[in-house]
Amino acid sequence: MTIKILVVDDSASDRFIIENMLSDYGIVTACDGVEAMQMLKEHRDINLIILDLNMPNMNGFQVLEALYEDDEFRGIRTIILTNYDELDNEIRGLRLGAVDYIRKPIHMASLRARIEVHASLLRAKKALEQRLDDQTMTFEMIFEQAPIGIAISHNRDPECPDEITMQVNPVYERITGRTKDELACSGWASITHPDDLEEELKYYRKLQAGEIDKYSMEKRFIKPDGSVAWVYMVVASLNSNDESKYNHICILKDITERKQIELERKYISEHNSQTGLYNRYSLEMRLAEDYKQKLTTKRALLGIDLSNTQLLTTNYGFMYTQKAIKEIADTLNQYSTKNRVLYQTHESRFVFYMLDYNDKKDLIYFGNLISDVLETKFVMDRINGGIGIVEIEQDQYDVDILLRRLLIASERSKSLYGKTFEICIYDDKLEALVSRERDIMQALSAIANDKDTNDRLYLQFQPILDLKTNRISGFEALARLNTEKLGPISPVEFIPIAEKSKLIVSIGEKINKMAFDFINRLGQEGYDSIGVSINISAIQLLSPSFSDKLFKLIDESKVNIKNVSIEITESVFASDYRNTNRVLDRLRKAGIQIAIDDFGTGYSSLASEYELRVSYLKIDKYFIDKLLVTQPNKAITNEIISIAHKLGHHTIAEGVEYQSQLHYLENHNCDKVQGYLISRPLDEDQAIDFLKRYKS
Ligand code: C2E
Ligand code: CA
Ligand code: CA
């Protein structure tokens, strides 16, 4: 930095001496105040004045005053030249703004030393100014141009904007969609999304209280047009001595675009694309979250499980089913509230997450409501299903277990009630039942796959008495299961499990084999005209190649086909009438006897019996039991017998336990009887013994 000095003195010799002494500085001179002011205007780079006080025209004091008056010159350092006896003048001059004085006669070394001090002061000041300038420039540049929003403010209470003093940069204004003045007016709290406000206020108060010195979060600002700006925000306190000035800085980055992509991804991962409902993953997250929160309110899951969407698709096509499911989703969604959130956990499963209800009655009430709605609305679509309810225990957090329980309950509801949407509440009893069912299934599966197991499937045989000949004409083969874990299990329990799992097909083949072995044993014992009838369920009868396999086994076992009977229930006709008749025709023509089991309780009306090409109707135990409580002339059992005869079927009465029943049946021409009165189901050896004893 060059120092330029103006020397103002009316004494030409003084001017000369000073000029010489300071020749290494830039020197200009003036002989009085007027000329001095003139020189200042011409040489704008003068930064030091050596000023004599006593001068004609305009003296040194007047120059000092003029300098003080002028904005441009006020900062110029002025050193006054005084005489030894002019102490008052020195003081006056210093008061008027001079920074130093030099007494005349001028002592050269002292003059030089002083000028050097002032020159270095000037240089230091200049350097300092330069640095400040640079800093201001850097800060302003960042503030104005950086691609992030910056606000510096002092604001004790964000909800009371009166107290705000703030600086915001253009990006901050752009992100929030508001000018600095508008922002100062509204405060940030009122333009923060309500869902983010609570969290931020919590942080902010901690910051103001000095508990933390910064926080960061992703939050939403509501813009004036109502749209949302997502930002990543860092707020930090500023250490400022001045209480009233800015005390924190807030830096924003606009992440709206990224957030939108993120939200879209999140939406996709949490929703079913067809129906727009929350999906299973979303329910899992919610349950896990609520467990973490240690909610003390009552919570439950209410599941709606559609049972026949597969069938719908087969019958009417994929689009039809999709549309039906969407309609059900929309209908159910109308019942979704904050405390009853609807999820679709699987294509054909819906779950209401129920919160804060009073008791089970509330759940059942809501379940019934949904059941009614679905039944009335979707009866035409032939959609049915089950409704299950699981109450969530406080310490239950395993989502898989909960959803499994829910499925157990709704599945149970489906199998218990069949057609309509009924409710089943999950409890320990149901759990025990299901685990028992699983054990049975495992046992059956091991047997079906010839695994080495101590569980046993075998047959008992119940004699059938021909009333016309008074001889035992045959046996009904009844399956028995005995497992190591559960002991003896009734076929009433294990046959439906075998049917549900389709294991009945291979289990059935084993039963057929055992029944044929018994027919052969009977032959060996000399009873070659005594037949055995085998119960065949619909799934077996309609499974592919059922008859082929049966004929093959009959061949291999070398049994007389005339001794083979099968019993089927009327419900077989309900599932596939034409196919059933086709299979039965083939069996009948080959010589197999066919009986309709449990006749009178099921699906078919007597009228359609014309078309049933079967040999026997087994009159259900229900009509035989009736004989005990109804006056003989009022009972309809005789009508069933006579109509069956007219239609060309023989009759077998089931579950005959009393002599009186037997009498009635004899009197009304029933062909055959079966029941405890004759004999309970017997093991093979017992059955042979029974035959021998019965003959004699
Ligand atoms: P079902 O075909 O109606 O068999 C008659 C059932 O009545 C048998 O029960 C038999 O033990 C019982 N019973 C016979 N006489 C009397 C009586 O006088 N009083 C009473 N109270 N009951 C009597 P079980 O053996 O428990 O079989 C139940 C059902 O299990 C059978 O009903 C049949 O539907 C099914 N089942 C049994 N074995 C097989 C099989 O090998 N295959 C298939 N698919 N189903 C079978
Ligand atoms: Ca039967
Ligand atoms: Ca029966």
XYZ file of C-alpha atoms and ligand atoms in Angstrom:
744
model
C 0.000 0.000 0.000
C 1.367 3.415 -0.908
C 1.040 6.192 1.610
C 0.381 9.635 0.159
C 0.954 12.595 2.410
C -0.359 16.108 2.004
C 1.881 18.692 3.697
C 0.014 21.935 4.414
C 2.178 24.815 5.660
C 2.455 28.517 4.754
C 6.221 28.314 5.410
C 7.920 27.254 2.203
C 11.078 26.193 4.074
C 9.108 23.953 6.437
C 7.352 22.412 3.460
C 10.717 21.849 1.817
C 12.298 20.261 4.897
C 9.357 17.891 5.399
C 9.173 16.957 1.751
C 12.883 16.093 1.795
C 12.674 14.142 4.981
C 9.786 11.993 3.743
C 10.941 11.634 0.164
C 10.251 7.891 0.137
C 6.504 8.620 0.625
C 4.317 10.236 -2.001
C 4.173 13.942 -1.057
C 1.948 16.760 -2.216
C 2.007 20.209 -0.656
C -0.320 23.153 -0.080
C 0.456 26.619 1.268
C -2.877 27.225 3.025
C -6.217 25.628 3.868
C -7.906 26.595 0.630
C -5.193 25.058 -1.444
C -5.186 21.999 0.886
C -8.923 21.351 0.237
C -8.216 21.805 -3.451
C -5.402 19.228 -3.372
C -7.574 16.757 -1.460
C -10.165 16.937 -4.222
C -7.524 16.411 -6.879
C -5.661 13.612 -5.083
C -8.252 11.149 -3.830
C -5.550 8.764 -2.629
C -4.200 11.030 0.097
C -4.325 9.161 3.324
C -2.283 11.298 5.697
C -2.190 15.083 6.219
C 0.472 17.076 8.028
C -1.319 20.261 8.840
C 0.026 23.577 10.134
C -2.472 25.383 12.366
C -1.437 28.972 11.726
C -2.014 29.844 8.102
C -3.537 32.685 6.147
C -6.828 32.360 4.207
C -7.998 29.156 5.864
C -6.228 28.050 9.028
C -5.622 24.521 10.290
C -8.699 24.489 12.595
C -10.942 25.433 9.704
C -9.389 22.658 7.626
C -10.044 20.156 10.450
C -13.674 21.292 10.650
C -14.061 21.039 6.867
C -12.576 17.533 6.925
C -14.948 16.477 9.701
C -17.928 17.809 7.730
C -17.015 15.838 4.642
C -17.928 12.110 4.598
C -15.161 11.385 2.196
C -12.386 13.102 4.119
C -13.452 12.406 7.670
C -11.412 9.224 7.867
C -8.093 10.795 6.730
C -5.534 10.780 9.497
C -4.348 14.299 10.237
C -1.270 15.257 12.220
C -1.150 18.872 13.299
C 1.970 21.031 13.473
C 2.021 23.177 16.641
C 4.401 25.423 18.469
C 5.864 24.574 21.904
C 3.778 27.161 23.678
C 0.447 26.245 22.031
C -0.854 23.494 24.346
C -4.426 24.822 24.043
C -4.196 24.593 20.276
C -2.949 21.027 20.454
C -5.931 20.029 22.571
C -8.337 21.888 20.355
C -6.860 20.284 17.231
C -7.045 16.791 18.694
C -10.665 17.430 19.641
C -11.399 18.442 16.091
C -10.236 15.057 14.822
C -6.464 15.214 14.514
C -4.816 11.973 15.515
C -1.455 13.339 16.554
C 0.629 16.513 16.786
C 4.207 17.465 15.954
C 5.746 20.508 17.567
C 7.765 23.110 15.763
C 10.656 23.523 15.293
C 10.379 20.157 13.672
C 12.678 17.467 15.010
C 13.391 15.434 11.921
C 13.948 11.969 13.430
C 10.833 12.352 15.561
C 8.788 13.408 12.525
C 9.943 10.425 10.614
C 9.283 8.005 13.454
C 5.731 9.318 13.898
C 4.952 9.200 10.237
C 6.228 5.629 10.113
C 3.909 4.606 12.990
C 0.952 6.211 11.267
C 1.869 4.672 7.965
C 1.952 1.179 9.496
C -1.320 1.863 11.300
C -2.782 2.867 7.977
C -1.439 -0.241 6.331
C -2.775 -2.463 9.108
C -6.171 -0.808 8.906
C -6.188 -1.184 5.180
C -5.274 -4.861 5.425
C -8.007 -5.379 8.016
C -10.558 -3.626 5.823
C -9.497 -5.770 2.926
C -10.034 -8.922 4.935
C -13.400 -7.840 6.185
C -14.380 -7.003 2.639
C -13.308 -10.420 1.468
C -15.227 -12.123 4.259
C -18.354 -10.120 3.673
C -18.109 -10.864 0.041
C -17.666 -14.564 0.616
C -20.568 -14.710 3.061
C -22.853 -12.664 0.877
C -21.968 -14.717 -2.123
C -22.814 -17.913 -0.292
C -25.935 -16.446 1.199
C -27.223 -15.148 -2.106
C -26.082 -17.806 -4.501
C -25.727 -21.134 -2.707
C -28.293 -23.688 -3.910
C -29.549 -24.190 -0.364
C -31.997 -22.221 1.700
C -30.461 -20.296 4.584
C -32.217 -18.411 7.321
C -30.592 -16.735 10.280
C -33.032 -15.679 12.856
C -33.770 -14.921 16.404
C -37.059 -16.246 17.413
C -37.861 -17.419 20.894
C -41.344 -18.629 20.178
C -41.988 -19.980 16.704
C -45.736 -19.840 17.258
C -45.607 -16.183 18.132
C -43.960 -14.602 15.083
C -44.008 -11.051 16.504
C -40.599 -11.570 17.974
C -38.888 -12.727 14.827
C -35.873 -11.003 13.417
C -34.571 -12.868 10.479
C -32.449 -12.955 7.331
C -33.381 -15.366 4.601
C -31.721 -15.987 1.283
C -33.508 -16.232 -2.094
C -33.442 -20.027 -2.140
C -35.143 -20.135 1.248
C -37.808 -17.832 -0.139
C -38.184 -19.974 -3.225
C -38.444 -23.277 -1.324
C -41.056 -21.974 1.080
C -42.795 -19.975 -1.631
C -42.774 -16.866 0.575
C -40.851 -13.608 0.743
C -38.728 -12.653 3.694
C -41.421 -10.285 4.930
C -44.119 -12.914 4.620
C -41.902 -15.355 6.469
C -41.228 -12.854 9.213
C -44.975 -12.351 9.469
C -46.040 -15.981 9.570
C -43.173 -17.623 11.465
C -42.120 -21.119 10.440
C -44.490 -23.047 12.660
C -47.619 -21.950 10.841
C -46.273 -23.048 7.467
C -44.885 -26.366 8.692
C -46.938 -29.456 7.834
C -49.023 -30.341 10.904
C -47.688 -33.909 10.878
C -44.115 -32.645 11.245
C -44.740 -29.762 13.602
C -44.865 -31.601 16.892
C -41.550 -33.301 16.286
C -39.862 -30.099 15.220
C -41.205 -28.052 18.124
C -39.819 -30.656 20.478
C -36.376 -30.250 18.952
C -36.633 -26.507 18.689
C -37.488 -26.017 22.343
C -34.535 -28.162 23.328
C -32.300 -26.051 21.111
C -33.591 -22.837 22.637
C -33.166 -24.275 26.103
C -29.547 -25.121 25.272
C -30.090 -28.868 25.764
C -28.916 -29.507 22.213
C -26.907 -27.298 19.874
C -28.361 -28.555 16.605
C -30.965 -30.822 15.067
C -31.808 -32.113 11.646
C -34.915 -33.627 10.134
C -36.897 -34.133 6.973
C -39.984 -32.005 7.049
C -42.684 -30.457 4.903
C -43.489 -26.816 4.334
C -46.927 -25.939 3.073
C -46.629 -23.495 0.200
C -49.189 -20.721 -0.348
C -50.868 -22.766 -3.124
C -51.296 -25.637 -0.682
C -48.643 -27.835 -2.260
C -45.927 -29.382 -0.152
C -42.190 -28.757 -0.240
C -40.098 -31.500 1.325
C -36.829 -30.304 2.785
C -33.873 -31.735 4.593
C -33.198 -29.240 7.310
C -30.360 -28.583 9.725
C -30.901 -26.079 12.499
C -27.992 -25.018 14.702
C -27.664 -22.454 17.427
C -25.287 -19.540 16.884
C -23.011 -18.392 19.658
C -23.749 -14.719 19.749
C -22.984 -12.322 22.565
C -25.785 -10.068 21.513
C -28.973 -11.472 23.008
C -31.267 -9.626 20.662
C -29.486 -10.615 17.442
C -29.728 -13.849 15.501
C -29.390 -16.901 17.667
C -29.797 -19.739 15.227
C -29.229 -20.691 11.645
C -31.422 -22.922 9.552
C -30.230 -24.574 6.380
C -32.654 -26.244 3.953
C -32.221 -28.497 1.008
C -35.182 -29.061 -1.253
C -35.735 -32.824 -1.461
C -39.263 -32.744 -2.869
C -38.348 -34.650 -5.994
C -36.387 -37.339 -4.238
C -39.088 -37.561 -1.602
C -41.744 -38.035 -4.227
C -39.863 -40.947 -5.734
C -39.271 -42.304 -2.271
C -42.931 -41.901 -1.345
C -44.000 -43.541 -4.570
C -41.700 -46.467 -3.848
C -42.985 -46.626 -0.311
C -46.557 -46.495 -1.576
C -45.899 -49.349 -3.966
C -44.236 -51.423 -1.294
C -47.062 -50.823 1.164
C -50.093 -51.137 -1.062
C -51.860 -53.652 -3.188
C -51.595 -52.448 -6.759
C -55.066 -53.695 -7.708
C -57.129 -52.350 -4.861
C -54.908 -49.605 -3.448
C -55.333 -51.041 0.032
C -52.452 -51.396 2.468
C -50.777 -54.772 2.035
C -49.439 -57.419 4.369
C -46.008 -55.810 4.664
C -47.660 -52.608 5.748
C -49.666 -54.428 8.422
C -46.504 -56.110 9.650
C -44.789 -52.733 9.972
C -47.757 -51.240 11.786
C -48.042 -54.108 14.255
C -44.318 -54.013 14.959
C -44.462 -50.253 15.438
C -47.429 -50.412 17.801
C -45.739 -53.133 19.794
C -42.676 -50.927 20.127
C -44.859 -48.050 21.277
C -46.188 -50.329 24.037
C -49.788 -49.329 23.308
C -52.042 -50.140 26.216
C -55.297 -49.904 24.285
C -57.089 -53.046 23.163
C -56.031 -54.285 19.753
C -57.366 -57.031 17.516
C -57.301 -58.329 13.979
C -60.497 -59.135 12.138
C -59.809 -61.158 9.011
C -62.111 -61.731 6.071
C -61.090 -64.725 4.053
C -62.756 -65.291 0.689
C -62.965 -68.967 -0.061
C -63.918 -69.504 -3.638
C -62.065 -66.947 -5.734
C -60.217 -69.807 -7.437
C -63.511 -71.303 -8.522
C -64.715 -67.912 -9.738
C -61.640 -67.605 -11.914
C -62.158 -71.068 -13.375
C -65.791 -70.346 -14.098
C -65.807 -66.708 -15.172
C -62.188 -65.795 -15.830
C -59.466 -63.779 -14.204
C -60.855 -60.326 -14.978
C -64.173 -61.182 -13.410
C -62.502 -62.278 -10.174
C -60.272 -59.213 -10.119
C -63.277 -56.968 -10.505
C -65.174 -58.787 -7.774
C -62.223 -58.509 -5.393
C -61.853 -54.810 -6.170
C -65.534 -54.292 -5.405
C -65.211 -56.126 -2.125
C -62.137 -54.047 -1.294
C -64.040 -50.834 -2.012
C -67.011 -51.970 0.020
C -64.880 -52.945 2.999
C -62.877 -49.751 2.715
C -66.006 -47.761 3.472
C -65.807 -49.208 6.972
C -62.172 -48.273 7.464
C -61.526 -45.591 10.079
C -58.576 -44.404 12.141
C -59.208 -47.129 14.687
C -60.231 -49.741 12.147
C -57.669 -49.773 9.373
C -58.193 -52.067 6.418
C -55.368 -54.138 4.925
C -55.300 -56.671 2.114
C -52.836 -59.291 3.237
C -53.312 -61.606 0.301
C -55.276 -61.587 -2.947
C -58.351 -62.991 -1.229
C -57.723 -61.975 2.384
C -58.618 -58.731 4.094
C -57.777 -57.658 7.622
C -59.203 -54.884 9.746
C -56.715 -53.756 12.390
C -59.001 -52.817 15.274
C -57.820 -50.447 17.961
C -59.285 -49.108 21.144
C -62.511 -51.123 21.208
C -64.330 -51.892 24.443
C -64.682 -55.645 24.464
C -65.253 -58.775 22.377
C -68.865 -57.729 21.846
C -67.659 -54.750 19.796
C -65.616 -57.047 17.599
C -68.478 -59.458 17.073
C -70.843 -56.608 16.339
C -68.508 -55.238 13.687
C -67.868 -58.735 12.312
C -71.603 -59.279 11.931
C -71.990 -55.934 10.244
C -69.320 -56.820 7.683
C -70.815 -60.274 7.268
C -74.246 -58.771 6.504
C -72.820 -56.273 4.057
C -70.821 -58.882 2.166
C -73.668 -61.363 2.090
C -76.243 -58.949 0.744
C -73.864 -57.334 -1.710
C -72.075 -60.345 -3.096
C -74.633 -63.116 -2.964
C -74.978 -62.796 -6.740
C -71.264 -63.300 -7.254
C -71.433 -66.494 -5.195
C -68.547 -65.218 -3.156
C -68.363 -66.600 0.339
C -65.802 -66.946 3.020
C -65.035 -66.821 6.704
C -64.408 -64.140 9.272
C -61.821 -64.697 11.971
C -60.987 -62.565 14.985
C -57.757 -62.541 16.976
C -57.268 -60.360 20.002
C -53.680 -59.174 20.346
C -52.111 -59.678 23.743
C -49.931 -56.908 25.142
C -46.752 -58.937 24.833
C -47.545 -60.380 21.434
C -45.212 -59.080 18.797
C -44.747 -61.939 16.375
C -46.694 -60.834 13.341
C -46.422 -64.230 11.724
C -48.052 -65.883 14.701
C -50.861 -63.334 14.736
C -51.579 -63.701 11.041
C -51.431 -67.476 11.315
C -53.934 -67.409 14.176
C -56.152 -65.137 12.173
C -56.012 -67.505 9.265
C -56.814 -70.423 11.541
C -59.900 -68.614 12.826
C -61.180 -67.544 9.417
C -60.430 -70.925 7.867
C -62.245 -72.553 10.756
C -65.170 -70.246 10.214
C -65.263 -71.271 6.554
C -65.160 -74.973 7.293
C -67.640 -74.741 10.153
C -70.302 -72.808 8.385
C -69.640 -73.432 4.730
C -71.554 -70.983 2.685
C -71.873 -67.664 4.442
C -69.583 -65.196 6.186
C -69.687 -66.379 9.777
C -67.461 -65.330 12.632
C -64.955 -67.446 14.489
C -62.912 -66.046 17.362
C -59.463 -67.409 17.892
C -58.753 -68.824 21.340
C -56.611 -71.505 23.007
C -59.221 -74.157 22.296
C -59.033 -73.375 18.628
C -55.248 -73.400 18.802
C -55.313 -76.871 20.425
C -57.747 -78.029 17.776
C -55.550 -76.775 15.012
C -52.416 -78.277 16.436
C -54.277 -81.579 16.807
C -55.374 -81.261 13.190
C -51.760 -80.721 12.176
C -50.679 -83.834 14.111
C -53.356 -85.898 12.390
C -52.374 -84.541 9.023
C -48.729 -85.439 9.659
C -49.706 -88.948 10.729
C -51.861 -89.420 7.634
C -49.180 -88.032 5.399
C -46.588 -90.439 6.818
C -48.963 -93.362 6.289
C -49.872 -92.253 2.767
C -46.170 -92.037 1.875
C -45.301 -95.415 3.449
C -42.967 -93.797 5.947
C -41.741 -95.882 8.840
C -44.222 -94.950 11.566
C -45.858 -96.366 14.639
C -49.164 -94.767 13.687
C -51.649 -97.250 12.327
C -54.439 -97.093 9.795
C -56.668 -100.140 9.728
C -60.220 -101.278 9.085
C -63.066 -102.545 11.183
C -65.982 -104.320 9.656
C -69.628 -103.903 10.620
C -71.976 -106.737 9.602
C -75.039 -106.008 7.464
C -78.010 -108.303 8.006
C -80.276 -109.248 5.112
C -83.811 -109.297 6.564
C -85.159 -111.382 3.680
C -82.756 -114.277 4.235
C -81.860 -113.527 7.850
C -78.186 -113.919 6.909
C -75.218 -111.643 7.081
C -74.958 -110.459 3.496
C -71.941 -108.213 3.858
C -69.810 -105.859 5.914
C -69.184 -102.134 5.813
C -65.489 -101.341 6.026
C -64.856 -98.511 8.478
C -61.478 -96.889 8.666
C -59.628 -96.511 11.986
C -56.587 -94.432 12.857
C -54.460 -94.889 15.929
C -51.486 -92.604 16.458
C -48.758 -92.867 19.032
C -49.313 -89.268 20.134
C -53.104 -88.987 20.095
C -54.371 -92.568 20.505
C -57.469 -93.716 18.590
C -58.958 -91.043 16.333
C -62.492 -91.262 14.973
C -62.959 -91.237 11.192
C -65.461 -88.445 11.761
C -62.366 -86.402 12.676
C -59.604 -87.725 10.447
C -61.526 -88.321 7.198
C -62.381 -84.594 6.715
C -58.710 -83.734 7.431
C -57.637 -86.275 4.844
C -60.150 -84.783 2.427
C -59.038 -81.213 3.018
C -55.414 -82.145 2.353
C -56.338 -84.433 -0.574
C -54.475 -87.198 1.299
C -57.754 -89.112 1.127
C -56.843 -90.248 -2.395
C -53.792 -92.249 -1.381
C -55.225 -93.163 2.034
C -58.325 -94.399 0.183
C -56.208 -96.648 -2.030
C -54.743 -98.269 1.077
C -58.237 -98.748 2.490
C -59.403 -100.373 -0.735
C -56.442 -102.737 -0.611
C -57.233 -103.719 3.000
C -60.915 -104.192 2.184
C -60.043 -106.485 -0.748
C -57.681 -108.474 1.464
C -60.625 -108.981 3.820
C -62.863 -110.134 0.963
C -60.171 -112.679 0.081
C -59.935 -113.779 3.698
C -63.723 -114.261 3.760
C -63.409 -116.399 0.625
C -60.697 -118.478 2.264
C -62.997 -118.986 5.244
C -65.716 -120.210 2.894
C -67.830 -117.074 2.686
C -67.329 -116.328 -0.963
C -70.631 -114.558 -1.518
C -70.257 -112.072 1.342
C -69.367 -108.602 0.110
C -67.658 -105.594 1.659
C -68.756 -102.029 1.064
C -66.212 -99.259 1.148
C -66.901 -95.588 1.862
C -65.652 -93.384 -0.953
C -65.599 -89.616 -0.617
C -66.301 -87.195 -3.442
C -62.657 -86.180 -3.810
C -61.724 -89.819 -4.353
C -64.525 -90.563 -6.772
C -63.824 -87.497 -8.897
C -60.047 -87.751 -8.765
C -58.538 -88.643 -12.165
C -58.308 -92.349 -12.960
C -60.180 -93.376 -9.823
C -62.021 -96.205 -11.602
C -58.935 -97.329 -13.540
C -56.967 -97.712 -10.350
C -59.859 -99.453 -8.619
C -60.265 -101.983 -11.451
C -56.528 -102.579 -11.518
C -56.488 -103.283 -7.789
C -59.511 -105.595 -8.083
C -57.613 -107.480 -10.788
C -54.410 -107.702 -8.807
C -56.204 -108.774 -5.627
C -58.207 -111.325 -7.604
C -61.419 -110.500 -5.710
C -64.793 -111.190 -7.191
C -66.040 -107.797 -8.329
C -69.578 -108.815 -7.329
C -68.431 -108.696 -3.697
C -67.292 -105.088 -3.982
C -69.649 -102.259 -2.986
C -68.992 -98.571 -2.579
C -70.889 -96.049 -0.479
C -71.050 -92.450 -1.541
C -72.969 -89.553 -0.022
C -75.536 -87.527 -1.902
C -73.308 -84.470 -1.753
C -71.095 -86.025 -4.443
C -73.836 -85.252 -6.935
C -73.897 -81.660 -5.846
C -70.292 -80.979 -6.832
C -70.423 -82.509 -10.304
C -73.609 -84.333 -11.192
C -72.725 -85.432 -14.732
C -69.217 -86.552 -14.011
C -70.377 -88.438 -10.932
C -73.009 -90.313 -12.913
C -70.493 -91.113 -15.638
C -68.038 -92.660 -13.156
C -70.814 -94.507 -11.324
C -72.170 -95.922 -14.598
C -68.800 -97.353 -15.424
C -68.421 -98.934 -11.960
C -71.958 -100.289 -11.973
C -71.605 -101.847 -15.419
C -68.446 -103.604 -14.235
C -70.537 -105.203 -11.454
C -69.731 -103.006 -8.474
C -72.665 -102.326 -6.162
C -73.304 -98.708 -5.350
C -75.058 -97.359 -2.265
C -76.099 -93.825 -1.415
C -74.955 -93.234 2.170
C -76.772 -91.157 4.792
C -79.752 -91.005 2.492
C -82.380 -88.378 3.286
C -80.113 -85.849 4.952
C -78.305 -84.479 2.004
C -78.636 -82.643 -1.207
C -80.696 -84.628 -3.675
C -84.461 -84.636 -3.677
C -86.204 -87.917 -4.195
C -87.216 -86.832 -7.695
C -83.687 -86.955 -8.986
C -83.263 -90.494 -7.681
C -84.764 -91.648 -10.986
C -81.513 -90.709 -12.518
C -79.271 -92.080 -9.814
C -78.064 -95.353 -11.103
C -77.431 -96.921 -7.705
C -78.424 -100.217 -6.116
C -78.919 -99.239 -2.478
C -80.092 -96.316 -0.458
C -78.750 -96.377 3.084
C -81.424 -94.704 5.146
C -79.724 -92.382 7.566
C -79.660 -93.132 11.268
C -81.712 -89.981 11.804
C -84.846 -91.690 10.401
C -84.134 -94.832 12.397
C -83.728 -92.835 15.623
C -87.034 -91.101 14.859
C -88.774 -94.460 15.179
C -88.068 -94.422 18.911
C -89.827 -91.115 19.564
C -92.568 -91.008 16.919
C -95.746 -93.103 16.900
C -95.239 -95.890 14.351
C -98.163 -94.675 12.201
C -96.765 -91.125 12.057
C -93.175 -92.020 11.096
C -92.159 -91.410 7.467
C -89.454 -94.078 7.440
C -91.903 -96.472 5.744
C -92.562 -93.900 2.997
C -88.856 -93.601 2.293
C -88.624 -97.383 2.012
C -91.571 -97.679 -0.321
C -90.529 -94.756 -2.566
C -86.995 -96.198 -2.776
C -88.490 -99.508 -3.813
C -90.712 -97.865 -6.439
C -87.627 -96.167 -7.878
C -85.880 -99.516 -8.072
C -83.470 -99.187 -5.144
C -82.908 -101.555 -2.264
C -82.851 -100.140 1.233
C -80.434 -100.543 4.111
C -81.321 -99.065 7.494
C -78.351 -97.644 9.394
C -77.793 -97.362 13.131
C -80.322 -99.883 14.282
C -79.879 -100.209 18.043
C -83.220 -101.495 19.356
C -85.464 -104.432 18.757
C -88.439 -102.099 18.238
C -86.684 -100.433 15.326
C -85.901 -103.785 13.815
C -89.556 -104.809 14.073
C -90.722 -101.698 12.354
C -88.204 -102.155 9.539
C -89.159 -105.803 9.092
C -92.805 -104.850 8.998
C -92.190 -102.189 6.371
C -90.157 -104.332 4.070
C -86.721 -102.817 4.593
C -84.184 -105.013 2.810
C -81.220 -104.881 5.114
C -80.212 -103.510 8.495
C -76.932 -102.472 10.088
C -76.303 -101.297 13.626
C -75.158 -102.047 17.150
C -78.180 -104.307 17.588
C -76.629 -106.693 15.104
C -73.015 -105.858 15.919
C -70.598 -103.049 16.490
C -67.790 -102.666 13.909
C -65.368 -105.563 14.476
C -61.736 -106.313 13.876
C -61.020 -108.827 11.117
C -60.719 -111.895 13.363
C -63.748 -110.891 15.399
C -65.725 -110.424 12.164
C -64.878 -113.933 11.004
C -65.796 -115.300 14.476
C -69.033 -113.351 14.331
C -69.959 -114.955 10.996
C -69.263 -118.420 12.339
C -71.369 -117.843 15.450
C -74.183 -116.197 13.508
C -74.537 -119.183 11.216
C -74.981 -121.584 14.056
P -71.003 -93.859 7.844
O -70.536 -94.303 6.517
O -72.374 -93.339 7.940
O -70.687 -95.001 8.819
C -71.568 -95.398 9.792
C -71.145 -94.895 11.095
O -72.127 -95.186 12.081
C -69.873 -95.573 11.589
O -69.181 -94.647 12.380
C -70.410 -96.669 12.477
O -69.488 -97.123 13.441
C -71.568 -95.955 13.113
N -72.617 -96.895 13.531
C -72.979 -98.106 13.013
N -74.011 -98.637 13.700
C -74.351 -97.764 14.677
C -75.338 -97.753 15.705
O -76.179 -98.648 15.871
N -75.363 -96.668 16.517
C -74.477 -95.648 16.366
N -74.556 -94.622 17.236
N -73.538 -95.616 15.401
C -73.469 -96.671 14.574
P -67.656 -94.442 12.182
O -66.976 -95.737 12.004
O -67.241 -93.553 13.277
O -67.556 -93.699 10.811
C -68.026 -92.427 10.694
C -67.987 -91.963 9.279
O -66.676 -91.895 8.805
C -68.678 -92.872 8.322
O -70.038 -92.697 8.354
C -68.065 -92.460 7.021
O -68.726 -91.336 6.512
C -66.665 -92.088 7.422
N -65.750 -93.163 7.092
C -65.456 -94.246 7.831
N -64.555 -95.012 7.151
C -64.330 -94.404 5.967
C -63.520 -94.699 4.824
O -62.843 -95.729 4.747
N -63.507 -93.851 3.780
C -64.265 -92.732 3.798
N -64.217 -91.940 2.746
N -65.040 -92.407 4.835
C -65.081 -93.230 5.913
Ca -71.081 -95.647 5.133
Ca -74.054 -93.638 6.865
